[in-house]
Amino acid sequence: MSLIPSFFGNHRSSIFDPFSLDVWDPFKDFPFSSPSSSLSTRSSETSAFVNTRIDWKETPEAHVFKADVPGLKKEEVKVEVEDDRVLQICGERNVEKEDKNDTWHRVERSSGKFMRRFRLPENAKMDQIKASMENGVLTVTIPKLEVKKPDVKSIEISS
């Protein structure tokens, strides 16, 4: 389920978003491994990265997706379009190689794979998708088709 703006102010609420292809995982916040966490061997350490958060906003000109992918290079992230209307964003952060002489005191940085998919609406210009990455934030911009306003003709009312 995606977070979309609430009708009551600009607060975000958890409302079903029909364009998101995310699968709800009822076990994702539990400390044990969930059946759907097969992307990684670690469960709780990788949950923040495996479940990469993505914002999707619609402006008058475009659909804009922003994903937090700190520490990744653009070569480690893929942006693809499947079946003409499904945007897929995926990537992977590998576990740092361990040296036998190193002593680890804490491991908090997450690693593993992530993949998010979104069904795009009919007004998306699929041939003009642009992606950029700056300061650990991936931005995918998909321009919208111009909506032609209908011609309105006033009709005079006779008595």
PDB file of C-alpha atoms in Angstrom:
ATOM      1  CA  MET A   1       0.000   0.000   0.000  1.00  0.00           C
ATOM      2  CA  SER A   2       1.277   3.422  -0.781  1.00  0.00           C
ATOM      3  CA  LEU A   3       1.057   6.568   1.206  1.00  0.00           C
ATOM      4  CA  ILE A   4      -1.026   9.215  -0.490  1.00  0.00           C
ATOM      5  CA  PRO A   5      -2.160  12.609   0.787  1.00  0.00           C
ATOM      6  CA  SER A   6      -5.192  12.672   3.016  1.00  0.00           C
ATOM      7  CA  PHE A   7      -8.298  14.666   2.204  1.00  0.00           C
ATOM      8  CA  PHE A   8      -8.028  16.208   5.676  1.00  0.00           C
ATOM      9  CA  GLY A   9      -5.068  18.545   5.333  1.00  0.00           C
ATOM     10  CA  ASN A  10      -1.710  17.641   3.839  1.00  0.00           C
ATOM     11  CA  HIS A  11      -0.971  14.772   6.249  1.00  0.00           C
ATOM     12  CA  ARG A  12      -0.118  11.424   4.769  1.00  0.00           C
ATOM     13  CA  SER A  13      -2.246   8.434   5.578  1.00  0.00           C
ATOM     14  CA  SER A  14      -2.152   4.795   4.663  1.00  0.00           C
ATOM     15  CA  ILE A  15      -4.861   4.582   2.011  1.00  0.00           C
ATOM     16  CA  PHE A  16      -5.053   1.936  -0.700  1.00  0.00           C
ATOM     17  CA  ASP A  17      -3.404   3.181  -3.894  1.00  0.00           C
ATOM     18  CA  PRO A  18      -4.622   1.272  -6.968  1.00  0.00           C
ATOM     19  CA  PHE A  19      -1.528   2.283  -8.978  1.00  0.00           C
ATOM     20  CA  SER A  20       0.940   0.676  -6.594  1.00  0.00           C
ATOM     21  CA  LEU A  21       1.885  -2.953  -7.183  1.00  0.00           C
ATOM     22  CA  ASP A  22       3.330  -3.400  -3.715  1.00  0.00           C
ATOM     23  CA  VAL A  23       2.318  -6.554  -1.910  1.00  0.00           C
ATOM     24  CA  TRP A  24       1.277  -6.108   1.697  1.00  0.00           C
ATOM     25  CA  ASP A  25       3.435  -8.088   4.089  1.00  0.00           C
ATOM     26  CA  PRO A  26       1.677  -8.570   7.446  1.00  0.00           C
ATOM     27  CA  PHE A  27       4.923  -9.752   9.039  1.00  0.00           C
ATOM     28  CA  LYS A  28       7.266  -6.961   7.887  1.00  0.00           C
ATOM     29  CA  ASP A  29       7.466  -5.192  11.274  1.00  0.00           C
ATOM     30  CA  PHE A  30       8.006  -8.339  13.349  1.00  0.00           C
ATOM     31  CA  PRO A  31      11.539  -9.129  14.580  1.00  0.00           C
ATOM     32  CA  PHE A  32      11.562 -12.579  12.968  1.00  0.00           C
ATOM     33  CA  SER A  33      12.038 -13.382   9.290  1.00  0.00           C
ATOM     34  CA  SER A  34       8.887 -13.049   7.213  1.00  0.00           C
ATOM     35  CA  PRO A  35       7.928 -15.421   4.398  1.00  0.00           C
ATOM     36  CA  SER A  36       8.286 -12.585   1.875  1.00  0.00           C
ATOM     37  CA  SER A  37      11.799 -11.544   2.917  1.00  0.00           C
ATOM     38  CA  SER A  38      13.487 -14.062   0.640  1.00  0.00           C
ATOM     39  CA  LEU A  39      15.392 -11.254  -1.134  1.00  0.00           C
ATOM     40  CA  SER A  40      18.004 -11.246   1.600  1.00  0.00           C
ATOM     41  CA  THR A  41      19.548 -13.572   4.135  1.00  0.00           C
ATOM     42  CA  ARG A  42      19.311 -10.987   6.909  1.00  0.00           C
ATOM     43  CA  SER A  43      15.835 -10.008   8.049  1.00  0.00           C
ATOM     44  CA  SER A  44      15.683  -7.058  10.435  1.00  0.00           C
ATOM     45  CA  GLU A  45      19.038  -5.536   9.426  1.00  0.00           C
ATOM     46  CA  THR A  46      18.048  -5.256   5.777  1.00  0.00           C
ATOM     47  CA  SER A  47      14.405  -4.312   6.128  1.00  0.00           C
ATOM     48  CA  ALA A  48      15.101  -0.578   5.776  1.00  0.00           C
ATOM     49  CA  PHE A  49      16.903  -1.064   2.483  1.00  0.00           C
ATOM     50  CA  VAL A  50      14.858  -3.921   1.058  1.00  0.00           C
ATOM     51  CA  ASN A  51      11.699  -1.868   1.627  1.00  0.00           C
ATOM     52  CA  THR A  52      13.070   1.282  -0.014  1.00  0.00           C
ATOM     53  CA  ARG A  53      10.640   4.140   0.415  1.00  0.00           C
ATOM     54  CA  ILE A  54       9.504   5.977  -2.686  1.00  0.00           C
ATOM     55  CA  ASP A  55       7.392   9.124  -2.945  1.00  0.00           C
ATOM     56  CA  TRP A  56       5.128   9.597  -5.975  1.00  0.00           C
ATOM     57  CA  LYS A  57       3.665  13.017  -6.608  1.00  0.00           C
ATOM     58  CA  GLU A  58       1.686  14.285  -9.543  1.00  0.00           C
ATOM     59  CA  THR A  59       2.201  17.847 -10.701  1.00  0.00           C
ATOM     60  CA  PRO A  60       0.244  19.565 -13.488  1.00  0.00           C
ATOM     61  CA  GLU A  61       3.126  18.691 -15.864  1.00  0.00           C
ATOM     62  CA  ALA A  62       4.462  15.298 -14.716  1.00  0.00           C
ATOM     63  CA  HIS A  63       4.500  12.282 -12.402  1.00  0.00           C
ATOM     64  CA  VAL A  64       7.587  12.514 -10.167  1.00  0.00           C
ATOM     65  CA  PHE A  65       9.042   9.583  -8.203  1.00  0.00           C
ATOM     66  CA  LYS A  66      11.732  10.134  -5.545  1.00  0.00           C
ATOM     67  CA  ALA A  67      13.548   7.192  -3.969  1.00  0.00           C
ATOM     68  CA  ASP A  68      16.061   7.302  -1.136  1.00  0.00           C
ATOM     69  CA  VAL A  69      19.026   5.149  -2.166  1.00  0.00           C
ATOM     70  CA  PRO A  70      21.896   6.394   0.027  1.00  0.00           C
ATOM     71  CA  GLY A  71      25.337   5.080  -0.774  1.00  0.00           C
ATOM     72  CA  LEU A  72      24.403   3.614  -4.153  1.00  0.00           C
ATOM     73  CA  LYS A  73      25.967   4.629  -7.445  1.00  0.00           C
ATOM     74  CA  LYS A  74      23.753   5.151 -10.474  1.00  0.00           C
ATOM     75  CA  GLU A  75      25.233   1.949 -11.947  1.00  0.00           C
ATOM     76  CA  GLU A  76      23.771  -0.015  -9.009  1.00  0.00           C
ATOM     77  CA  VAL A  77      20.189   1.183  -9.641  1.00  0.00           C
ATOM     78  CA  LYS A  78      17.965   0.214 -12.582  1.00  0.00           C
ATOM     79  CA  VAL A  79      14.888   2.063 -13.828  1.00  0.00           C
ATOM     80  CA  GLU A  80      12.804   0.082 -16.323  1.00  0.00           C
ATOM     81  CA  VAL A  81       9.359   0.084 -17.902  1.00  0.00           C
ATOM     82  CA  GLU A  82       7.557  -3.259 -18.231  1.00  0.00           C
ATOM     83  CA  ASP A  83       4.431  -4.026 -20.233  1.00  0.00           C
ATOM     84  CA  ASP A  84       4.260  -0.419 -21.484  1.00  0.00           C
ATOM     85  CA  ARG A  85       2.845   1.005 -18.217  1.00  0.00           C
ATOM     86  CA  VAL A  86       4.693  -0.523 -15.247  1.00  0.00           C
ATOM     87  CA  LEU A  87       7.601   1.480 -13.834  1.00  0.00           C
ATOM     88  CA  GLN A  88      10.136  -0.721 -12.049  1.00  0.00           C
ATOM     89  CA  ILE A  89      12.897   0.653  -9.827  1.00  0.00           C
ATOM     90  CA  CYS A  90      15.392  -1.865  -8.455  1.00  0.00           C
ATOM     91  CA  GLY A  91      18.914  -2.083  -7.128  1.00  0.00           C
ATOM     92  CA  GLU A  92      21.286  -3.809  -4.760  1.00  0.00           C
ATOM     93  CA  ARG A  93      23.801  -2.864  -2.104  1.00  0.00           C
ATOM     94  CA  ASN A  94      26.362  -5.590  -1.497  1.00  0.00           C
ATOM     95  CA  VAL A  95      27.664  -6.566   1.923  1.00  0.00           C
ATOM     96  CA  GLU A  96      31.069  -5.087   2.657  1.00  0.00           C
ATOM     97  CA  LYS A  97      33.827  -7.696   2.424  1.00  0.00           C
ATOM     98  CA  GLU A  98      35.071  -8.798   5.801  1.00  0.00           C
ATOM     99  CA  ASP A  99      38.749  -9.014   6.595  1.00  0.00           C
ATOM    100  CA  LYS A 100      39.644 -11.715   9.120  1.00  0.00           C
ATOM    101  CA  ASN A 101      41.726  -9.149  11.043  1.00  0.00           C
ATOM    102  CA  ASP A 102      38.762  -6.744  11.468  1.00  0.00           C
ATOM    103  CA  THR A 103      36.647  -6.631  14.599  1.00  0.00           C
ATOM    104  CA  TRP A 104      33.125  -5.406  14.008  1.00  0.00           C
ATOM    105  CA  HIS A 105      31.464  -3.644  16.955  1.00  0.00           C
ATOM    106  CA  ARG A 106      28.191  -2.791  15.243  1.00  0.00           C
ATOM    107  CA  VAL A 107      26.618  -3.454  11.835  1.00  0.00           C
ATOM    108  CA  GLU A 108      23.632  -1.172  11.185  1.00  0.00           C
ATOM    109  CA  ARG A 109      23.951  -0.274   7.514  1.00  0.00           C
ATOM    110  CA  SER A 110      21.615  -2.377   5.466  1.00  0.00           C
ATOM    111  CA  SER A 111      22.370  -4.366   2.359  1.00  0.00           C
ATOM    112  CA  GLY A 112      20.444  -6.480  -0.070  1.00  0.00           C
ATOM    113  CA  LYS A 113      18.166  -6.084  -3.055  1.00  0.00           C
ATOM    114  CA  PHE A 114      15.105  -3.931  -3.508  1.00  0.00           C
ATOM    115  CA  MET A 115      12.463  -3.710  -6.205  1.00  0.00           C
ATOM    116  CA  ARG A 116       9.417  -1.454  -6.403  1.00  0.00           C
ATOM    117  CA  ARG A 117       6.815  -1.424  -9.182  1.00  0.00           C
ATOM    118  CA  PHE A 118       4.130   1.126 -10.042  1.00  0.00           C
ATOM    119  CA  ARG A 119       1.394   0.973 -12.672  1.00  0.00           C
ATOM    120  CA  LEU A 120       1.385   4.299 -14.458  1.00  0.00           C
ATOM    121  CA  PRO A 121      -1.829   6.042 -15.522  1.00  0.00           C
ATOM    122  CA  GLU A 122      -2.873   6.568 -19.131  1.00  0.00           C
ATOM    123  CA  ASN A 123      -1.732  10.207 -19.158  1.00  0.00           C
ATOM    124  CA  ALA A 124       1.977   9.306 -18.794  1.00  0.00           C
ATOM    125  CA  LYS A 125       4.282   9.997 -21.760  1.00  0.00           C
ATOM    126  CA  MET A 126       6.128   6.684 -21.695  1.00  0.00           C
ATOM    127  CA  ASP A 127       8.633   7.715 -24.364  1.00  0.00           C
ATOM    128  CA  GLN A 128       9.932  10.743 -22.400  1.00  0.00           C
ATOM    129  CA  ILE A 129      10.911   9.256 -19.024  1.00  0.00           C
ATOM    130  CA  LYS A 130      13.974  10.862 -17.411  1.00  0.00           C
ATOM    131  CA  ALA A 131      15.932   9.703 -14.349  1.00  0.00           C
ATOM    132  CA  SER A 132      18.655  11.417 -12.330  1.00  0.00           C
ATOM    133  CA  MET A 133      20.472  10.786  -9.078  1.00  0.00           C
ATOM    134  CA  GLU A 134      21.814  13.392  -6.671  1.00  0.00           C
ATOM    135  CA  ASN A 135      22.914  13.091  -3.033  1.00  0.00           C
ATOM    136  CA  GLY A 136      21.475   9.579  -2.652  1.00  0.00           C
ATOM    137  CA  VAL A 137      18.050  10.467  -4.076  1.00  0.00           C
ATOM    138  CA  LEU A 138      16.861   8.956  -7.357  1.00  0.00           C
ATOM    139  CA  THR A 139      14.349  11.155  -9.199  1.00  0.00           C
ATOM    140  CA  VAL A 140      12.279   9.698 -12.043  1.00  0.00           C
ATOM    141  CA  THR A 141      10.187  12.217 -13.982  1.00  0.00           C
ATOM    142  CA  ILE A 142       7.465  11.124 -16.397  1.00  0.00           C
ATOM    143  CA  PRO A 143       5.813  13.978 -18.316  1.00  0.00           C
ATOM    144  CA  LYS A 144       2.045  13.938 -18.678  1.00  0.00           C
ATOM    145  CA  LEU A 145       0.074  14.130 -21.895  1.00  0.00           C
ATOM    146  CA  GLU A 146      -1.646  17.455 -22.393  1.00  0.00           C
ATOM    147  CA  VAL A 147      -5.317  17.229 -21.635  1.00  0.00           C
ATOM    148  CA  LYS A 148      -7.172  19.118 -24.307  1.00  0.00           C
ATOM    149  CA  LYS A 149      -9.876  21.212 -22.738  1.00  0.00           C
ATOM    150  CA  PRO A 150     -13.220  20.801 -24.449  1.00  0.00           C
ATOM    151  CA  ASP A 151     -14.479  23.737 -26.486  1.00  0.00           C
ATOM    152  CA  VAL A 152     -17.368  25.356 -24.686  1.00  0.00           C
ATOM    153  CA  LYS A 153     -19.907  27.213 -26.727  1.00  0.00           C
ATOM    154  CA  SER A 154     -22.573  29.301 -25.004  1.00  0.00           C
ATOM    155  CA  ILE A 155     -26.084  28.807 -26.279  1.00  0.00           C
ATOM    156  CA  GLU A 156     -28.418  31.732 -26.077  1.00  0.00           C
ATOM    157  CA  ILE A 157     -31.747  30.934 -24.459  1.00  0.00           C
ATOM    158  CA  SER A 158     -34.733  32.396 -26.239  1.00  0.00           C
ATOM    159  CA  SER A 159     -38.015  33.182 -24.543  1.00  0.00           C
TER     160      SER A 159
END
